[in-house]
mmCIF file of N, CA and C in Angstrom:
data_model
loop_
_atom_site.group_PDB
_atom_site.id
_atom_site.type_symbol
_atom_site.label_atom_id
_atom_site.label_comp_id
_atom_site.label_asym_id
_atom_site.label_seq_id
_atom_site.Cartn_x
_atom_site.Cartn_y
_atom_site.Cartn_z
ATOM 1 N N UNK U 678 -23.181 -38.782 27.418
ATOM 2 C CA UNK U 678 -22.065 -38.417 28.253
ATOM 3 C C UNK U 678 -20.802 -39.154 27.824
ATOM 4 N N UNK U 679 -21.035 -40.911 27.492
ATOM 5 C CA UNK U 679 -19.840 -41.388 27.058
ATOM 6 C C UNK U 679 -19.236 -40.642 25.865
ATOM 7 N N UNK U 680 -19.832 -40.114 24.777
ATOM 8 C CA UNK U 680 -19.647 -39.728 23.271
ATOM 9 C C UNK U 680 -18.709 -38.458 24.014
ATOM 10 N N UNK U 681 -19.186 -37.713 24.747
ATOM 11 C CA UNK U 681 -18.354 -35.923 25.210
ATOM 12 C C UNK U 681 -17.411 -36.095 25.558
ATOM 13 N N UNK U 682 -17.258 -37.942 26.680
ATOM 14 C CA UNK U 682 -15.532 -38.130 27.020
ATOM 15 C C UNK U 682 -15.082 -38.969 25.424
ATOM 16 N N UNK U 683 -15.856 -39.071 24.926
ATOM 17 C CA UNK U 683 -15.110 -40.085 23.938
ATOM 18 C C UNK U 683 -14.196 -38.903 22.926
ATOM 19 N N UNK U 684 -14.959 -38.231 23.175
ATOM 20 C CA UNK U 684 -14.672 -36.644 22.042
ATOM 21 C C UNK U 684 -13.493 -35.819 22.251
ATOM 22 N N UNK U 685 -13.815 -35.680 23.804
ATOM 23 C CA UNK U 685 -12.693 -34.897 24.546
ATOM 24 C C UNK U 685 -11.459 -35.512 24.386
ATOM 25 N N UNK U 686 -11.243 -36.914 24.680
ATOM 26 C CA UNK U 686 -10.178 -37.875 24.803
ATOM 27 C C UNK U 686 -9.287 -38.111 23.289
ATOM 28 N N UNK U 687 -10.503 -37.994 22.212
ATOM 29 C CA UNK U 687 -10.151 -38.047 20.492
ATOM 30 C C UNK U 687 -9.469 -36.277 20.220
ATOM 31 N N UNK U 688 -9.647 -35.529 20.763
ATOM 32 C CA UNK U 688 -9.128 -34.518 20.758
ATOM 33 C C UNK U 688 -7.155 -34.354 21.274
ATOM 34 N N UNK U 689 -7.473 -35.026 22.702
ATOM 35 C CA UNK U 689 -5.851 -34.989 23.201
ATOM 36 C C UNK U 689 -5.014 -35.442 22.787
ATOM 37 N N UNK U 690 -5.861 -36.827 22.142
ATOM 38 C CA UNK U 690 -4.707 -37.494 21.140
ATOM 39 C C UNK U 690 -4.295 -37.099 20.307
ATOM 40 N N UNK U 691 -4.876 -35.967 19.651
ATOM 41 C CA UNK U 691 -4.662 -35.405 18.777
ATOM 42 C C UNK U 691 -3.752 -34.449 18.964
ATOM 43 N N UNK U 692 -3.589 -34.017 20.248
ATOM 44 C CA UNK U 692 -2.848 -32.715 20.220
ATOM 45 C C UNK U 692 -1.927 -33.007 20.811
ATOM 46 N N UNK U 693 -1.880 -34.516 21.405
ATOM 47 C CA UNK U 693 -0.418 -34.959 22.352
ATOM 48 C C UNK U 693 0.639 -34.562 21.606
ATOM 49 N N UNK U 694 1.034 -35.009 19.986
ATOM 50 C CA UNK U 694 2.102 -34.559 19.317
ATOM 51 C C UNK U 694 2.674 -32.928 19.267
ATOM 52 N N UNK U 695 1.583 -32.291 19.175
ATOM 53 C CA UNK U 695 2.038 -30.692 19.482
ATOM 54 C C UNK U 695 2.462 -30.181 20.579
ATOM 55 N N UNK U 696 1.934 -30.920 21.615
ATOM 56 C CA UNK U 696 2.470 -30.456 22.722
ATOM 57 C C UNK U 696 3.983 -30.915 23.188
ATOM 58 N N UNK U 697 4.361 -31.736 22.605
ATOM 59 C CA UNK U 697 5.635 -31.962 22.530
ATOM 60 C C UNK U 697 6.884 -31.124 21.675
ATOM 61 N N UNK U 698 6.128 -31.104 20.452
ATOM 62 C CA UNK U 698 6.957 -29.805 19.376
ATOM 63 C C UNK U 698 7.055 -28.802 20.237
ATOM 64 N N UNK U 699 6.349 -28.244 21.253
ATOM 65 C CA UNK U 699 6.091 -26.662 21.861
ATOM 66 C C UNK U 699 7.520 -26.691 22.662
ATOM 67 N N UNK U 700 8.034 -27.570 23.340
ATOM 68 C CA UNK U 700 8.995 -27.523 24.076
ATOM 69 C C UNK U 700 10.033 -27.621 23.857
ATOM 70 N N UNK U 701 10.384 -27.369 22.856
ATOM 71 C CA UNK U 701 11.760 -27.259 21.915
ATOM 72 C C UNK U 701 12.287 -26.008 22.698
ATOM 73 N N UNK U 702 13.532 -25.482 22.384
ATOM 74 C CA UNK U 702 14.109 -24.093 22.304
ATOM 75 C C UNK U 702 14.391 -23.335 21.548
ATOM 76 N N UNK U 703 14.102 -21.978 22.276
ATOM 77 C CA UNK U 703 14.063 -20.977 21.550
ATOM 78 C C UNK U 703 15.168 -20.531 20.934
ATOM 79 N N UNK U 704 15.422 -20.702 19.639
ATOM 80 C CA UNK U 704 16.672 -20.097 19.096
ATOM 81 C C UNK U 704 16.663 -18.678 18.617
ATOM 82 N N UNK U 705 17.226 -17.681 18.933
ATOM 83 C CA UNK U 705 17.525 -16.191 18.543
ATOM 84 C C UNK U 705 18.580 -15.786 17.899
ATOM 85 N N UNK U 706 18.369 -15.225 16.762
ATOM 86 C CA UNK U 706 19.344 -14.504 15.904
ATOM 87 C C UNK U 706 19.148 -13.232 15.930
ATOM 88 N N UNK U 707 20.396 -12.369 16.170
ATOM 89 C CA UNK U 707 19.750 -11.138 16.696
ATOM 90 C C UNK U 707 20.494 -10.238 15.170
ATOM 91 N N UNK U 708 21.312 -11.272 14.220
ATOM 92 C CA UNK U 708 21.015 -10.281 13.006
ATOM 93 C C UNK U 708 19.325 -9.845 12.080
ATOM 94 N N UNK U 709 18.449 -10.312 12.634
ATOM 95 C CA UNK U 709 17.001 -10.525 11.985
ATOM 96 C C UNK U 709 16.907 -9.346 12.427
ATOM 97 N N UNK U 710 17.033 -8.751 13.669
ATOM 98 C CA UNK U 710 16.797 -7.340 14.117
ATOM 99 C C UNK U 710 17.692 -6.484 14.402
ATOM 100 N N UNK U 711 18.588 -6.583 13.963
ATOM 101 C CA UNK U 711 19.780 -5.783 13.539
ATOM 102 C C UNK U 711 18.917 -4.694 12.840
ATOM 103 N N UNK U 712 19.509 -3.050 13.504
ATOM 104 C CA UNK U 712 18.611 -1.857 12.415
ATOM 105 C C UNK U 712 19.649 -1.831 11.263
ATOM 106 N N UNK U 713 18.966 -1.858 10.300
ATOM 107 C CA UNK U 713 19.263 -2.159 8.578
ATOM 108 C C UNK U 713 19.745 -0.374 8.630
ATOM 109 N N UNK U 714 20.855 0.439 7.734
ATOM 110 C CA UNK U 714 21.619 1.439 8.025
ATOM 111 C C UNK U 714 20.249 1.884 6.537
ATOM 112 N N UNK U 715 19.628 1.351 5.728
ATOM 113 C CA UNK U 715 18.848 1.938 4.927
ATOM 114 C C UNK U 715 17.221 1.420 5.163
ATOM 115 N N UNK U 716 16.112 2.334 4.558
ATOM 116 C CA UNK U 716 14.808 2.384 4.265
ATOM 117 C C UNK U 716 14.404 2.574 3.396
ATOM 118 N N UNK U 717 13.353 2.179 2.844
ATOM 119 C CA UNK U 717 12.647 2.206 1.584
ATOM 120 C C UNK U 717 11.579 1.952 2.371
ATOM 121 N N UNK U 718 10.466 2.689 1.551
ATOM 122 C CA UNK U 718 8.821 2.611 1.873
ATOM 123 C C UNK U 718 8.327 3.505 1.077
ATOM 124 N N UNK U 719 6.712 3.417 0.750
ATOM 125 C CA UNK U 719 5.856 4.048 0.403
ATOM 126 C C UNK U 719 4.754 3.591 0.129
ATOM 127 N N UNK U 720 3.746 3.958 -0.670
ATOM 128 C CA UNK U 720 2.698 3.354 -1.269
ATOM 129 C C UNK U 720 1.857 3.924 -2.439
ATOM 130 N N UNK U 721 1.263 2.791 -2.755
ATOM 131 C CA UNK U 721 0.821 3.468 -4.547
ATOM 132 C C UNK U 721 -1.001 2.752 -4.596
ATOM 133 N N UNK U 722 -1.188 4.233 -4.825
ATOM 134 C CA UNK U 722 -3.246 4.197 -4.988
ATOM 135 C C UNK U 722 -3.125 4.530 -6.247
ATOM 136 N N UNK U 723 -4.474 3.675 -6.669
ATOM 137 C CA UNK U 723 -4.755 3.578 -8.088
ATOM 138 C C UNK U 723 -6.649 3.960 -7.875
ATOM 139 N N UNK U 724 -7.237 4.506 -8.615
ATOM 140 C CA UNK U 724 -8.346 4.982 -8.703
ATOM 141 C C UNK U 724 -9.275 4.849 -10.215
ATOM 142 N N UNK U 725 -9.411 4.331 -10.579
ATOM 143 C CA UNK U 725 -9.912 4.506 -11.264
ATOM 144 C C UNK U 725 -11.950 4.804 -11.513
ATOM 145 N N UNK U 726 -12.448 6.135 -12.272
ATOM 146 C CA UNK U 726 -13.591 6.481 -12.200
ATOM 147 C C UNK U 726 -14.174 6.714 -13.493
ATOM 148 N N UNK U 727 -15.525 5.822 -13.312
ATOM 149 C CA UNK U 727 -16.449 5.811 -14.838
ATOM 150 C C UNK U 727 -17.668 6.794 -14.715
ATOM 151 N N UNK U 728 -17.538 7.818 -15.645
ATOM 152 C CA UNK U 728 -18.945 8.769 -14.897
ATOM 153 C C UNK U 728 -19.824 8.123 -16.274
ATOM 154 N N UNK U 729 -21.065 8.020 -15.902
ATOM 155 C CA UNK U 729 -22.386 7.769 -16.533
ATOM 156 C C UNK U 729 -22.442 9.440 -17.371
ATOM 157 N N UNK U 730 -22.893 9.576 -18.480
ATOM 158 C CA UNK U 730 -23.296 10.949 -18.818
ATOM 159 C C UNK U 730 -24.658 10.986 -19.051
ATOM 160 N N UNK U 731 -25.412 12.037 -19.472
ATOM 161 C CA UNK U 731 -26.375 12.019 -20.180
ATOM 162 C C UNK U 731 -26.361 13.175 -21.105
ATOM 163 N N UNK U 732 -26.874 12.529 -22.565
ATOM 164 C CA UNK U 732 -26.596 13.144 -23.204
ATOM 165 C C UNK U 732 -27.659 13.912 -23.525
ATOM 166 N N UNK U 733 -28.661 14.446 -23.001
ATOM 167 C CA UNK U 733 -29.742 15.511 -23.244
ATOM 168 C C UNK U 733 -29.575 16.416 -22.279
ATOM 169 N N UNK U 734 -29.024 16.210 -21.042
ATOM 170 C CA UNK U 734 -28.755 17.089 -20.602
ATOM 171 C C UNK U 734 -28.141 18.717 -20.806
ATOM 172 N N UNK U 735 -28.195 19.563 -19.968
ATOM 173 C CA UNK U 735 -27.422 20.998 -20.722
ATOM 174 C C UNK U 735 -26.355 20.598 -20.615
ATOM 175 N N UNK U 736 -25.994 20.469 -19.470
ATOM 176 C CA UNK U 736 -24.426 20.921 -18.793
ATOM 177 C C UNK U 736 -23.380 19.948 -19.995
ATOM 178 N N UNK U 737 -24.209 18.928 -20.282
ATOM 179 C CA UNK U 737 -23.551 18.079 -21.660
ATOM 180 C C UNK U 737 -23.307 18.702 -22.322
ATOM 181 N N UNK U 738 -24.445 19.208 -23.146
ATOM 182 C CA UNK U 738 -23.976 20.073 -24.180
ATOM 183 C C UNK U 738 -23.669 21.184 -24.030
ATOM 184 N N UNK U 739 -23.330 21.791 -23.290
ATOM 185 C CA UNK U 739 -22.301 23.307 -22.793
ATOM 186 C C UNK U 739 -21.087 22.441 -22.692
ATOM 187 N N UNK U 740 -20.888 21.259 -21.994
ATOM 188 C CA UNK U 740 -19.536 21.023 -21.747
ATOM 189 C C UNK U 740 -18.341 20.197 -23.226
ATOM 190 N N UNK U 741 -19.351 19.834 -23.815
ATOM 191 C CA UNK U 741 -18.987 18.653 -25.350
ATOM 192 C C UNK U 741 -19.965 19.277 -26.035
ATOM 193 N N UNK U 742 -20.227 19.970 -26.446
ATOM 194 C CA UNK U 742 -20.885 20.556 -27.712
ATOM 195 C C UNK U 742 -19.910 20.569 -29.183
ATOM 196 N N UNK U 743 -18.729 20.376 -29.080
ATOM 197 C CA UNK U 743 -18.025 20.655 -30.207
ATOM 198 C C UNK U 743 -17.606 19.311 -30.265
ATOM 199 N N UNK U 744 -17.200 18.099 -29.231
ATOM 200 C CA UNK U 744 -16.808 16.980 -29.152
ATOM 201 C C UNK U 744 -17.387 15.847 -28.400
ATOM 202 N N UNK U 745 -18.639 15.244 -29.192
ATOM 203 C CA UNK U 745 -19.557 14.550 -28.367
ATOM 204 C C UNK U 745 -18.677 13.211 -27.546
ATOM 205 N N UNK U 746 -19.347 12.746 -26.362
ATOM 206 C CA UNK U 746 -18.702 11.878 -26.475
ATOM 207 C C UNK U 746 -19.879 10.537 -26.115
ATOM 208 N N UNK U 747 -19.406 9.430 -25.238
ATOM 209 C CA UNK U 747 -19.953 8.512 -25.631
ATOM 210 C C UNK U 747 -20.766 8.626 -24.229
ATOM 211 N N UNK U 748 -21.662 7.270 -23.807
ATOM 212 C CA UNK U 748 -22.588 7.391 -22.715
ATOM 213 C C UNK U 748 -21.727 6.980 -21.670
ATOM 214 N N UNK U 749 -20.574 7.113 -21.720
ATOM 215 C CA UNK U 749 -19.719 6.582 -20.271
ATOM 216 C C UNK U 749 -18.442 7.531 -20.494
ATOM 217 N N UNK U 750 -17.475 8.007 -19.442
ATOM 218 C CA UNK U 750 -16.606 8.991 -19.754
ATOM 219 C C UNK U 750 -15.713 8.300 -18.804
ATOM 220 N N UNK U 751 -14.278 7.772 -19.128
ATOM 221 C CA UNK U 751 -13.281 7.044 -17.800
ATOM 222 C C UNK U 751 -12.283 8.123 -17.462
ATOM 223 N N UNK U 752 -12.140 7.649 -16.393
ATOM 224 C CA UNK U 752 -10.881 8.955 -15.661
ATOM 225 C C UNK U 752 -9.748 7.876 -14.863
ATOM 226 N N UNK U 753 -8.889 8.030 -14.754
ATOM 227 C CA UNK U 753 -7.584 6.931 -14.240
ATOM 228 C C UNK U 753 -7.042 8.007 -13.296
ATOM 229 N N UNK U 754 -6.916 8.000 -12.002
ATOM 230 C CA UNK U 754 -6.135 8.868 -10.951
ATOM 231 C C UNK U 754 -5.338 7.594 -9.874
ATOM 232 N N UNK U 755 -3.639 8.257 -10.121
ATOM 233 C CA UNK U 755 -3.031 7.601 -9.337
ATOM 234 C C UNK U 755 -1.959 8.462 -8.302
ATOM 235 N N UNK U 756 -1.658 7.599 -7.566
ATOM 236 C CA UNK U 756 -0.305 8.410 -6.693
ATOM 237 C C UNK U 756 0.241 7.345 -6.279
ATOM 238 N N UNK U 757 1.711 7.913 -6.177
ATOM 239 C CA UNK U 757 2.658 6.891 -5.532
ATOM 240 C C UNK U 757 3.408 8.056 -4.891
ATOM 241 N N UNK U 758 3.777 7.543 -3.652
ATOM 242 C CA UNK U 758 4.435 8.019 -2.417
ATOM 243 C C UNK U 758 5.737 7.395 -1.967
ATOM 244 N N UNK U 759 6.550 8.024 -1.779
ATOM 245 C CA UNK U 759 7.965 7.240 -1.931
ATOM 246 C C UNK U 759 8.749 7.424 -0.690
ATOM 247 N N UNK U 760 9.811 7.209 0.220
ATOM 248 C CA UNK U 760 10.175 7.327 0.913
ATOM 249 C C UNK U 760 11.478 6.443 1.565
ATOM 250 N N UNK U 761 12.489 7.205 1.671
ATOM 251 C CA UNK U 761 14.071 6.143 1.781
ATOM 252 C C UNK U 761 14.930 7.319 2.936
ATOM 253 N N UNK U 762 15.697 6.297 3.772
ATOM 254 C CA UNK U 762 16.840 6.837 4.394
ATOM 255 C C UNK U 762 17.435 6.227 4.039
ATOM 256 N N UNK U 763 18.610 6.841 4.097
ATOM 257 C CA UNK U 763 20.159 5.848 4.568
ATOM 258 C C UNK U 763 21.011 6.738 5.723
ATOM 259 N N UNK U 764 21.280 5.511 6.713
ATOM 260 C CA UNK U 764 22.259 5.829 7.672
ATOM 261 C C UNK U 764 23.694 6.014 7.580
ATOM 262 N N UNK U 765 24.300 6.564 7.874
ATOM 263 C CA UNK U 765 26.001 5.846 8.148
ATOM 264 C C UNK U 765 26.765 6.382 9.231
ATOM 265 N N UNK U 766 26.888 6.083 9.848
ATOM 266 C CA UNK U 766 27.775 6.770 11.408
ATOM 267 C C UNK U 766 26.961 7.437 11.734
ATOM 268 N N UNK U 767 27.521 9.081 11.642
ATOM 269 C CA UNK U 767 26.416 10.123 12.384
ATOM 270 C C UNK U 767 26.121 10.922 11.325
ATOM 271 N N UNK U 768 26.083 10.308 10.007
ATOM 272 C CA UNK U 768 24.997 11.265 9.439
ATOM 273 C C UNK U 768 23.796 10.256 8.445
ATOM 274 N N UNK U 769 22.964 11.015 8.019
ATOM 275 C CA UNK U 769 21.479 10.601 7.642
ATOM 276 C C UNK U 769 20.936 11.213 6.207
ATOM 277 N N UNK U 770 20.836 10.637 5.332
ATOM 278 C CA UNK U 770 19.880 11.794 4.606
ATOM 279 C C UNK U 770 18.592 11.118 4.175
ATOM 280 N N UNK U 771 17.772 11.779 4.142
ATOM 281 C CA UNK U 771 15.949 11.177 3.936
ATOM 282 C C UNK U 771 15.364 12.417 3.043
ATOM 283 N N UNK U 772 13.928 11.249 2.451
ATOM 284 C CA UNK U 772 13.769 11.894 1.491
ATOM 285 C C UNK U 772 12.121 11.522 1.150
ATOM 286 N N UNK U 773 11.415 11.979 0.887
ATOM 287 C CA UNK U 773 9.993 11.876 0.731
ATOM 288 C C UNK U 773 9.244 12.635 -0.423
ATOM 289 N N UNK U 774 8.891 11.802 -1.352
ATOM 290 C CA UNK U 774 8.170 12.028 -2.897
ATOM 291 C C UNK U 774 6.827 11.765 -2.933
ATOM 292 N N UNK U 775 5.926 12.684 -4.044
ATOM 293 C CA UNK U 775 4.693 12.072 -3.787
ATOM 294 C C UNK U 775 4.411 12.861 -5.296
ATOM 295 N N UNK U 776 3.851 11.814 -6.243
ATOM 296 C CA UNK U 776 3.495 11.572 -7.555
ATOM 297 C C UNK U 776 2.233 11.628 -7.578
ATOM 298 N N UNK U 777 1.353 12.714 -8.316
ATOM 299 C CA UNK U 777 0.246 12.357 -8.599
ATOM 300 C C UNK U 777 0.172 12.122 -10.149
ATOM 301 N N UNK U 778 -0.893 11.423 -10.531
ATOM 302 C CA UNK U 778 -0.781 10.942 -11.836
ATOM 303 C C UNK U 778 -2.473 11.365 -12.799
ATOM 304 N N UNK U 779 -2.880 11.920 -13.335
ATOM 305 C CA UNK U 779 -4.040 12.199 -14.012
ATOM 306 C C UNK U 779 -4.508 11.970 -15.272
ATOM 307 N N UNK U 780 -5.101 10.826 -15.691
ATOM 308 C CA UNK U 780 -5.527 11.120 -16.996
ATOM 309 C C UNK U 780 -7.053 10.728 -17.289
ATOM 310 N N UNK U 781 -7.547 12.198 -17.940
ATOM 311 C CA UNK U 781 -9.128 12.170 -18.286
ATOM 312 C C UNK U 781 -9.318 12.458 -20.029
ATOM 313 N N UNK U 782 -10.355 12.902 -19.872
ATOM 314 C CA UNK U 782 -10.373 13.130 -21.263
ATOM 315 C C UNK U 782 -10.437 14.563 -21.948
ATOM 316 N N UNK U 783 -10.001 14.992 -20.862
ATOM 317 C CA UNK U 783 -9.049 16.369 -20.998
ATOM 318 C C UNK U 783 -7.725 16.339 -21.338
ATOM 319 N N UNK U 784 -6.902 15.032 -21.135
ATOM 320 C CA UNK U 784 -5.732 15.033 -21.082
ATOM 321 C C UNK U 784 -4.986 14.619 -19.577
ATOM 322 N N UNK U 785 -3.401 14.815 -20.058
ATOM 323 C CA UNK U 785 -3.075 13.281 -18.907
ATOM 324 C C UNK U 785 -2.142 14.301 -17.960
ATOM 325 N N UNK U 786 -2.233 14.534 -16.970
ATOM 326 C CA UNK U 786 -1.306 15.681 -15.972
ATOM 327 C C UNK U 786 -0.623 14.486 -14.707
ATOM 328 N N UNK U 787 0.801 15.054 -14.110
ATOM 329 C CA UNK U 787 1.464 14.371 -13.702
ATOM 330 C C UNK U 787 2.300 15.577 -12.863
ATOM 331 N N UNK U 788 2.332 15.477 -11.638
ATOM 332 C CA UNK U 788 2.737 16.290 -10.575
ATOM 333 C C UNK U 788 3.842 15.890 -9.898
ATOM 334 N N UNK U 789 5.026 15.993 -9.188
ATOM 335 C CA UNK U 789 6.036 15.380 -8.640
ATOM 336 C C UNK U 789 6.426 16.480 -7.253
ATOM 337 N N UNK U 790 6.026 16.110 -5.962
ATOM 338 C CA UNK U 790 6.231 17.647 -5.484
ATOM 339 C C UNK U 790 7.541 16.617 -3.888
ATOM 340 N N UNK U 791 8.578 17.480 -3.452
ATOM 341 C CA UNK U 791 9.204 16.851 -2.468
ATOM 342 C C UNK U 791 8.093 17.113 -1.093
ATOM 343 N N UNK U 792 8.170 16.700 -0.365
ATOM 344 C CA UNK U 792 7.451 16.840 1.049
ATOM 345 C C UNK U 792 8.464 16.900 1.775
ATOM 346 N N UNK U 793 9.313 16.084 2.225
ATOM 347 C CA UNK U 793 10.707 16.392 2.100
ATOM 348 C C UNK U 793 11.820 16.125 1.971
ATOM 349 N N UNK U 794 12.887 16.498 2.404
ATOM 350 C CA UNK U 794 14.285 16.139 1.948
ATOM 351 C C UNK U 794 15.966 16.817 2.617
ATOM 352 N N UNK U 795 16.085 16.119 3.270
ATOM 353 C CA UNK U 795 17.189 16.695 4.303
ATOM 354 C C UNK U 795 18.463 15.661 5.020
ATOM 355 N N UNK U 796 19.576 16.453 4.880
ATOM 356 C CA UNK U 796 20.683 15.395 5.218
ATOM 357 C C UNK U 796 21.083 16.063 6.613
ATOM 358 N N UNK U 797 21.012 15.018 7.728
ATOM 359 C CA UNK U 797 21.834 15.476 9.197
ATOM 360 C C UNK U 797 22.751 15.136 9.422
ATOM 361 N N UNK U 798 23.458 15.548 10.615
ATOM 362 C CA UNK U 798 24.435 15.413 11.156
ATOM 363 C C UNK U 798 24.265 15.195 12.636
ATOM 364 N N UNK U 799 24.213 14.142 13.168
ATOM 365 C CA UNK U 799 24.190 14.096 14.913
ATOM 366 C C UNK U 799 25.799 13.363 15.933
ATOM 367 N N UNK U 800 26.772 14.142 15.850
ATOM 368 C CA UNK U 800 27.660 13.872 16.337
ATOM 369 C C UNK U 800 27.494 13.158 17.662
#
């Protein structure tokens, strides 16, 4: 029982100093949350895939019969997604991109399509 108060008591001392830091004041800057008149965002996936083959199989040789290849086949698939406003008074324009990226051993394909894209006006 002495050791649990001895423990408890080795604890407060410990925390007497923090509890003093806590009572400071709160200082606020309200440019930190000021809305910023522009945006930027998006995000970017990366994929990459190793297929196992076999090479006795048919579908192998129907598919690489003229161009063998090795016992592992890599494929790289990416996208990046893009996305920005800018404000100014009462008008807006925004804009939203989305990149796909492909390369196998077929060859390397690359897509760019808008999702969208539009300038307002809100008087």
């Amino acid at each position: 029982m002495k050791k649990c108060r001895l423990a408890i008591g080795l604890l407060f001392c410990l925390f007497l100093p923090a509890m003093g830091a806590a009572g400071e004041s709160y200082t606020f800057d309200p440019a930190e949350i000021e809305k910023k008149p522009y945006h930027l965002g998006g995000y970017v996936e990366f994929k990459p895939l190793l297929f196992g083959l076999d090479r006795e199989a048919a579908f192998y040789k129907l598919r690489f019969y003229n161009a063998p290849q090795g016992q592992t086949l890599p494929e790289w698939n990416g996208r990046v997604q893009l996305e920005g406003s800018y404000e100014r008074g009462f008008y807006r324009v925004y804009a939203r991109t989305n990149t796909d990226l492909k390369d196998t051993y077929a060859g390397t394909s690359e897509r760019t399509v808008f999702h969208e894209a539009y300038v307002s006006v809100k008087p």
